[in-house]
PDB file of C-alpha atoms in Angstrom:
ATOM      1  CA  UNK A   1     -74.849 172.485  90.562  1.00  0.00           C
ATOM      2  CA  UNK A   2     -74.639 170.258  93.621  1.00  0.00           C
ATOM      3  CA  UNK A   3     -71.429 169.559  95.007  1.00  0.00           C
ATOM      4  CA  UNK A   4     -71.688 165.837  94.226  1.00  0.00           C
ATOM      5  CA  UNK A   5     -72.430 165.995  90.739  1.00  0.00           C
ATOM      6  CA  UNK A   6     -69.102 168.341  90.920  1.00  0.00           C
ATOM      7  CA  UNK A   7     -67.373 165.826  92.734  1.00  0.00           C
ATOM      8  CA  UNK A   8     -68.359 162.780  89.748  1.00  0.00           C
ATOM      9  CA  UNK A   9     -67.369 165.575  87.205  1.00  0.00           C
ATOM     10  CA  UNK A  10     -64.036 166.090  89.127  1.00  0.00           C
ATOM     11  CA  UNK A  11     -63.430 162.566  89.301  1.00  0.00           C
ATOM     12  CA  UNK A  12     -63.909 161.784  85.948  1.00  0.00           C
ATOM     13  CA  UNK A  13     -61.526 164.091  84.797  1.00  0.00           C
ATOM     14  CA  UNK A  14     -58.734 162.849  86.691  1.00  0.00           C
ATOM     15  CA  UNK A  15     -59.334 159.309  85.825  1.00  0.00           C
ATOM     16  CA  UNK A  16     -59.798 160.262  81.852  1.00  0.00           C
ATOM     17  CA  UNK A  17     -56.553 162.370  82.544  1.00  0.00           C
ATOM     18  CA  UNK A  18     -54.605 159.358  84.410  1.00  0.00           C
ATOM     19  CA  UNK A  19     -55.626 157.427  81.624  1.00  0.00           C
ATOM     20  CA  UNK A  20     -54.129 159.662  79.332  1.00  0.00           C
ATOM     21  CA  UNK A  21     -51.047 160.499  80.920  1.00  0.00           C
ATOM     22  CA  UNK A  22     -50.445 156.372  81.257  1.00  0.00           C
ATOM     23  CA  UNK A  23     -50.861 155.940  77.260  1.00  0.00           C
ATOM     24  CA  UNK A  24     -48.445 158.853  76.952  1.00  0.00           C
ATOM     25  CA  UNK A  25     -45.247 157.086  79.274  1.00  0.00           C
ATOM     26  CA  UNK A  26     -46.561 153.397  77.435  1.00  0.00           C
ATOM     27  CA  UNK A  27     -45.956 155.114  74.472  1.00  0.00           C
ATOM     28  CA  UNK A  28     -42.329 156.590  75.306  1.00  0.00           C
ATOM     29  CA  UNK A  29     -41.620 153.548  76.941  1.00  0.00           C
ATOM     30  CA  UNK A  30     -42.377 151.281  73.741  1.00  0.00           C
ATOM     31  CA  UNK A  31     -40.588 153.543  71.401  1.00  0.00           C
ATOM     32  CA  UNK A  32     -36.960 153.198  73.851  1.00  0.00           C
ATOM     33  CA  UNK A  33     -37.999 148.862  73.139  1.00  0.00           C
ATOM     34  CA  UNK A  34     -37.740 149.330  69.147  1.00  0.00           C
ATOM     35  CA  UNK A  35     -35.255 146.938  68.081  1.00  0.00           C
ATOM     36  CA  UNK A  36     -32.461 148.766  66.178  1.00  0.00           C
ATOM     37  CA  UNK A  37     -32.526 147.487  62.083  1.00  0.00           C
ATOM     38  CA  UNK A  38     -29.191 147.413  60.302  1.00  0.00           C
ATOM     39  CA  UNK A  39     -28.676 146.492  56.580  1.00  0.00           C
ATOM     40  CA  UNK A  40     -28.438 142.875  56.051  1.00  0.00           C
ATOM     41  CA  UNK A  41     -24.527 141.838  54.140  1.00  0.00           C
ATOM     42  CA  UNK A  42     -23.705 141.709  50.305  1.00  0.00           C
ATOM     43  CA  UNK A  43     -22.466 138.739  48.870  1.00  0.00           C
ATOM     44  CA  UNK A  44     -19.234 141.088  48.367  1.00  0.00           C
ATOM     45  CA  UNK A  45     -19.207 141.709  51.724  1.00  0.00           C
ATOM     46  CA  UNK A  46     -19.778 137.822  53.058  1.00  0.00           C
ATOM     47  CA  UNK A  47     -17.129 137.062  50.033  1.00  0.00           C
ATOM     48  CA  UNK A  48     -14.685 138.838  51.672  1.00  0.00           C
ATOM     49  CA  UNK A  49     -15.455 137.583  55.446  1.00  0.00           C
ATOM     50  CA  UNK A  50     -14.747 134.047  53.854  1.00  0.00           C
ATOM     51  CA  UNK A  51     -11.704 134.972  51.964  1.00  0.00           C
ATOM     52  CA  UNK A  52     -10.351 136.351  55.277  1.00  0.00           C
ATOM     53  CA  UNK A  53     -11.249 133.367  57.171  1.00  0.00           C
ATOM     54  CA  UNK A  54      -9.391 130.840  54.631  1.00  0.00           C
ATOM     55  CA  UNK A  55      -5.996 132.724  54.818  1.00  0.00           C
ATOM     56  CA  UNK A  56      -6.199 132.597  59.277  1.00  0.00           C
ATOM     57  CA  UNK A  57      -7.061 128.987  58.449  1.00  0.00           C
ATOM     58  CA  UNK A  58      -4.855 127.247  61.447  1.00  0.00           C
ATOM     59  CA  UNK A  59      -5.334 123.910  59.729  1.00  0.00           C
ATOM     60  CA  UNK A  60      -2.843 124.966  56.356  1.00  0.00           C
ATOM     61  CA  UNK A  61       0.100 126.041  58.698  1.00  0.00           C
ATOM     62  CA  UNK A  62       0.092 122.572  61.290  1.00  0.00           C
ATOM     63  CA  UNK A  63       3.028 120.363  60.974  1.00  0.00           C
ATOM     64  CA  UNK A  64       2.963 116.915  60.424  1.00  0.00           C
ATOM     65  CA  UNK A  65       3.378 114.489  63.331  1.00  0.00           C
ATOM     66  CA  UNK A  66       6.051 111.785  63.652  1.00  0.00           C
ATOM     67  CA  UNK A  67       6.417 108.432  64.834  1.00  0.00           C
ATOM     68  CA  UNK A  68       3.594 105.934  65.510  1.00  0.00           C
ATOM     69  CA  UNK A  69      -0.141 106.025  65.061  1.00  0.00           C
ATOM     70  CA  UNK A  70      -1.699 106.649  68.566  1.00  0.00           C
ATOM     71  CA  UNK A  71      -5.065 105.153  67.243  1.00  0.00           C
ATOM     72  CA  UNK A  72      -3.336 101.917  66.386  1.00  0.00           C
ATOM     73  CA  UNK A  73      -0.590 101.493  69.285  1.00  0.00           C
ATOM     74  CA  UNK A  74      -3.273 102.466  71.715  1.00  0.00           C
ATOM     75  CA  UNK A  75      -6.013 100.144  70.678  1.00  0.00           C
ATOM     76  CA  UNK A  76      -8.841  99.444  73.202  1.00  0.00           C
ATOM     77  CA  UNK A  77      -8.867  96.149  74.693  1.00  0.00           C
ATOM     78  CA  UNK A  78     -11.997  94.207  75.564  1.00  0.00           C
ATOM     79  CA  UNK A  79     -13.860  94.961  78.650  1.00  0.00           C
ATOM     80  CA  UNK A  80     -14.807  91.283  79.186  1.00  0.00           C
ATOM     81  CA  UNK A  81     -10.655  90.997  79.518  1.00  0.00           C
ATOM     82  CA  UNK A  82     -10.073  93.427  81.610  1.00  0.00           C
ATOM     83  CA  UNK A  83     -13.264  92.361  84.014  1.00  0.00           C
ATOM     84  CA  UNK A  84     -13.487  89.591  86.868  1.00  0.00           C
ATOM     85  CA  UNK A  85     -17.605  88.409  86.239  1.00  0.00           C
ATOM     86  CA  UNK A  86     -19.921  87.575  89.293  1.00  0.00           C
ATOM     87  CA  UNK A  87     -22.677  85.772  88.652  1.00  0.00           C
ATOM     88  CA  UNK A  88     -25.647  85.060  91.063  1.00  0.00           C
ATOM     89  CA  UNK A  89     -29.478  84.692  91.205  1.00  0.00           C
ATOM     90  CA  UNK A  90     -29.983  85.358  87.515  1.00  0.00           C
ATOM     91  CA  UNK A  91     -27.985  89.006  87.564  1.00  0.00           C
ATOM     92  CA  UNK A  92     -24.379  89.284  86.898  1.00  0.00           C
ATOM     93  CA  UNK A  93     -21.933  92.461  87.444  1.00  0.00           C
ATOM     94  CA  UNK A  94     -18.613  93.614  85.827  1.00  0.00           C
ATOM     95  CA  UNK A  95     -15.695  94.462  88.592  1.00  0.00           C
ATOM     96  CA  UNK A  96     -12.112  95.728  87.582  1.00  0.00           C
ATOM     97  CA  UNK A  97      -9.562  92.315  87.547  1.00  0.00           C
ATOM     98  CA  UNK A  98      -7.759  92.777  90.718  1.00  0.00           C
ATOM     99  CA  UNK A  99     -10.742  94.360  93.010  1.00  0.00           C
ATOM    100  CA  UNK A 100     -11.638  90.627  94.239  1.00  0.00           C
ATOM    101  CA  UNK A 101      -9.362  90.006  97.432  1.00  0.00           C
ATOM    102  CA  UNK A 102     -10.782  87.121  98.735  1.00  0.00           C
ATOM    103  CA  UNK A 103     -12.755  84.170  97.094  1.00  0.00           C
ATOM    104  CA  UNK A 104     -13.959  81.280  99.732  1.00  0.00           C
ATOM    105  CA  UNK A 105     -14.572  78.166  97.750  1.00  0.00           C
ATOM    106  CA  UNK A 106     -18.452  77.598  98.205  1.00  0.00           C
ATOM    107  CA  UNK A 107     -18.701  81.082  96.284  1.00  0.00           C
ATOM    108  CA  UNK A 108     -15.958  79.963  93.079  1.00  0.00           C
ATOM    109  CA  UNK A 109     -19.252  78.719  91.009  1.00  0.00           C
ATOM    110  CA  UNK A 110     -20.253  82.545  91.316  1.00  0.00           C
ATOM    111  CA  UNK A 111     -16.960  83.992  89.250  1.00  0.00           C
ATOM    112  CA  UNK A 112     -18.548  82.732  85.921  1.00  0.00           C
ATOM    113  CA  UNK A 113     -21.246  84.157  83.640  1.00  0.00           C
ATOM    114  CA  UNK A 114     -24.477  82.415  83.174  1.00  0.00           C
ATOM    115  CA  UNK A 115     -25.592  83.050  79.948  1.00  0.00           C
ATOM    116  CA  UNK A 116     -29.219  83.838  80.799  1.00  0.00           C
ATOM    117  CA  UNK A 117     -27.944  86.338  83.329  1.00  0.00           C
ATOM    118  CA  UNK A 118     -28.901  89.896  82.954  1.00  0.00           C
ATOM    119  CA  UNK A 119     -25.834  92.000  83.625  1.00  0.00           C
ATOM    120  CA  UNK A 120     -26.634  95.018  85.873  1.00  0.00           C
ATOM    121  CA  UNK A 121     -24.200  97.883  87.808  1.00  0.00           C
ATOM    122  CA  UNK A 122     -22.131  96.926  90.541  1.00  0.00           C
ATOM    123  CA  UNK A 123     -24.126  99.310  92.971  1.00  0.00           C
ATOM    124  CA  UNK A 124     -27.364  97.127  91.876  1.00  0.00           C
ATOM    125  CA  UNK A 125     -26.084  93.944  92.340  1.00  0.00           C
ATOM    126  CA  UNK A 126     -23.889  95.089  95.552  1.00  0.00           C
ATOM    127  CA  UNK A 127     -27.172  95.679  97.308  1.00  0.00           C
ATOM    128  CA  UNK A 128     -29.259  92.659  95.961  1.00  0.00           C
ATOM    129  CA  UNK A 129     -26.179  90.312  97.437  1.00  0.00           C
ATOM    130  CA  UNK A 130     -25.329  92.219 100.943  1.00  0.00           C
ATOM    131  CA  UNK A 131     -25.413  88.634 102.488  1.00  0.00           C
ATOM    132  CA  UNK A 132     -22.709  87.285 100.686  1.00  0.00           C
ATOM    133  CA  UNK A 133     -20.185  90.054  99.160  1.00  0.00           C
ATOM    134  CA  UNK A 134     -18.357  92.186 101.992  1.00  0.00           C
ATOM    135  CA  UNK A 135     -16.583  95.511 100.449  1.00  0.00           C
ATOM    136  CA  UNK A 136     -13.111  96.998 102.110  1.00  0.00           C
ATOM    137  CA  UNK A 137     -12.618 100.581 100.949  1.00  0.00           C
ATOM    138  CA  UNK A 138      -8.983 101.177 100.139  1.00  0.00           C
ATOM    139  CA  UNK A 139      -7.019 104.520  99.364  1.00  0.00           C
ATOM    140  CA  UNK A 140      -5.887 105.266  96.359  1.00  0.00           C
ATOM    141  CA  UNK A 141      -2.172 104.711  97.241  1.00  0.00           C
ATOM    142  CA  UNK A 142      -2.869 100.986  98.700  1.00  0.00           C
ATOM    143  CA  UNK A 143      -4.785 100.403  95.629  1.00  0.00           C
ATOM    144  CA  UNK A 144      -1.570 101.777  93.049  1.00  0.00           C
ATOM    145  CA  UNK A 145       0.114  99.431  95.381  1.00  0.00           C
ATOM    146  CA  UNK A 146       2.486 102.077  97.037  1.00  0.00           C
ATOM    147  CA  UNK A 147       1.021 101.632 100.343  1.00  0.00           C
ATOM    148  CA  UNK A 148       0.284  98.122 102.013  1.00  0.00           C
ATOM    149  CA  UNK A 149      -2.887  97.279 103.534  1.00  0.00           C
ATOM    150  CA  UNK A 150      -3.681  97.901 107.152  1.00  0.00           C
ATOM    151  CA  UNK A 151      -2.879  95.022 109.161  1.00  0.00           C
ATOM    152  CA  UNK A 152      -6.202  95.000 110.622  1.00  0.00           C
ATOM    153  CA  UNK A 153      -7.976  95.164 107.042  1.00  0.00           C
ATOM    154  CA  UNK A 154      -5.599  92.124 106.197  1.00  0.00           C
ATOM    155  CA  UNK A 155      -6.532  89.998 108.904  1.00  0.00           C
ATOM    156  CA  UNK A 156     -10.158  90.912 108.213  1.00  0.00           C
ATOM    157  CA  UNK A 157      -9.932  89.671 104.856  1.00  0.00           C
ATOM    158  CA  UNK A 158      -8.111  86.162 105.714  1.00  0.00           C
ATOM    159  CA  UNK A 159     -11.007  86.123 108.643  1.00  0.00           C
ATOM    160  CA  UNK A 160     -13.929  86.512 106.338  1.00  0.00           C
ATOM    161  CA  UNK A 161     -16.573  83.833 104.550  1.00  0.00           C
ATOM    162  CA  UNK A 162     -17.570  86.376 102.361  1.00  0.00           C
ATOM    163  CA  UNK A 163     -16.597  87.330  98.796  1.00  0.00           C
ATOM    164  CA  UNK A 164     -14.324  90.392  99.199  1.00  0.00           C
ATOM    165  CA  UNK A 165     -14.341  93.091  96.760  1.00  0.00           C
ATOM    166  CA  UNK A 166     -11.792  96.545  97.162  1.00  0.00           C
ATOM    167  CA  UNK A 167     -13.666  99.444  96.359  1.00  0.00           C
ATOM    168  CA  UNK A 168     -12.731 103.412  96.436  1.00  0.00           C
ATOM    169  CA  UNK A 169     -15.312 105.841  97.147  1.00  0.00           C
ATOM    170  CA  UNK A 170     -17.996 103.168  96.591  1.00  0.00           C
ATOM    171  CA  UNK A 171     -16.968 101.650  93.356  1.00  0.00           C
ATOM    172  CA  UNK A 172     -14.820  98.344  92.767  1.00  0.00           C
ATOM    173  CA  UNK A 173     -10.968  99.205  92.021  1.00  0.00           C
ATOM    174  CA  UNK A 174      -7.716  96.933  90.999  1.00  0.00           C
ATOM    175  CA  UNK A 175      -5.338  96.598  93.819  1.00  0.00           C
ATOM    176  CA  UNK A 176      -1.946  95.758  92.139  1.00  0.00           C
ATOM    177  CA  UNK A 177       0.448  94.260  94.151  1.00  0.00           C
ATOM    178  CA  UNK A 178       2.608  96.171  96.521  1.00  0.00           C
ATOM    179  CA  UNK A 179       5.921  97.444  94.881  1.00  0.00           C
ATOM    180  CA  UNK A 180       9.124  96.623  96.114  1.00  0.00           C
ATOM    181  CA  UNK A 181      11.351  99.782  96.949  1.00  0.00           C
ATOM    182  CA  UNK A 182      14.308  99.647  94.751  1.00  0.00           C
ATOM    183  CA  UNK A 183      17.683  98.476  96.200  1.00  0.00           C
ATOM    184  CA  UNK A 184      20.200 101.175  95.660  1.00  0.00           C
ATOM    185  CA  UNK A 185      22.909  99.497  93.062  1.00  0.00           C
ATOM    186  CA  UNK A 186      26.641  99.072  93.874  1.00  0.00           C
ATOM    187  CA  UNK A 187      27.512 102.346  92.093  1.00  0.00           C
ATOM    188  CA  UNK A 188      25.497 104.581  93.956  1.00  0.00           C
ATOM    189  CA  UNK A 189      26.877 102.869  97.256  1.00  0.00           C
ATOM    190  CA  UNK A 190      30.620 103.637  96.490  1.00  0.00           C
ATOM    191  CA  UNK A 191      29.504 107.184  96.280  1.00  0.00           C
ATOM    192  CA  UNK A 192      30.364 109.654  99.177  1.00  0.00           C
TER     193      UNK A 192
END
């Protein structure tokens, strides 16, 4: 024989015995991948199960709760109450009552709602009315009314012919009035 019909011969046997030997580790391979088959439960056993499950029952040992109903002394109000409305160029937006600072008088006609307006979010109609509404961000303390307004913020505000609007972090917020510290009463001043 020539030494290249050895070599084909040669070659053929290793790739028939490659091809073998990959079956083989396939094979060992898909028999670790067998999923594991356990008996499916009696109705005895899923009897029991539920029996257990009704004595644990967390619901049987609770104790009743005093005092008022929280769904009827808590009672939602309606938003339209709780909301100051602007209205302009056939869109209107809901802010929190309070979060208007400043209101000139050639913008008092926008504070109503016109029925055929199409209420959008205040981030909408913020940018569709730039001209007009100015926005003051305010901390959380100055709008819980625990902190007064910078001096410079409140001159801004009496400065401004724009519609004012307090907002925190972007969004319109109530600014309650600032609280009064407490005056210490004429018992605690006799004290040493």
């Amino acid at each position: 024989m020539k030494s290249r019909d050895l070599t084909t011969i040669m070659k053929a046997i290793i790739r028939h015995a490659c091809l073998i030997a990959g079956c083989i580790s396939i094979a060992g391979a898909a028999e670790k991948d067998k999923p594991v088959y356990r008996d499916a439960a009696t109705h005895d056993q899923l009897a029991l199960e539920l029996r257990k499950m009704q004595n644990r029952d967390p619901m049987k040992n609770r104790e009743a709760v005093t005092g008022e109903d929280p769904s009827k002394v808590n009672r939602p109000v309606d938003l339209l109450e709780q909301s100051d409305i602007i209205s302009f160029g056939g869109f209107a937006t809901l802010v929190p009552k309070r979060a208007i600072l400043s209101v000139p008088d050639n913008y008092r006609r926008y504070m109503t709602l016109d029925p055929k307006a199409r209420i959008i979010g205040w981030a909408d109609f913020l940018s569709r009315n730039r001209g007009w509404i100015s926005t003051i961000e305010v901390s959380r303390i100055e709008a819980e009314g625990n902190k007064p307004l910078p001096e410079e913020t409140s001159e801004q505000i009496a400065k401004s012919s724009n519609l004012i609007v307090a907002t925190h972090r972007g969004g319109p917020i109530s600014v309650l009035p600032l609280k009064q510290p407490e005056e210490p009463s004429i018992a605690d001043q006799e004290q040493p």
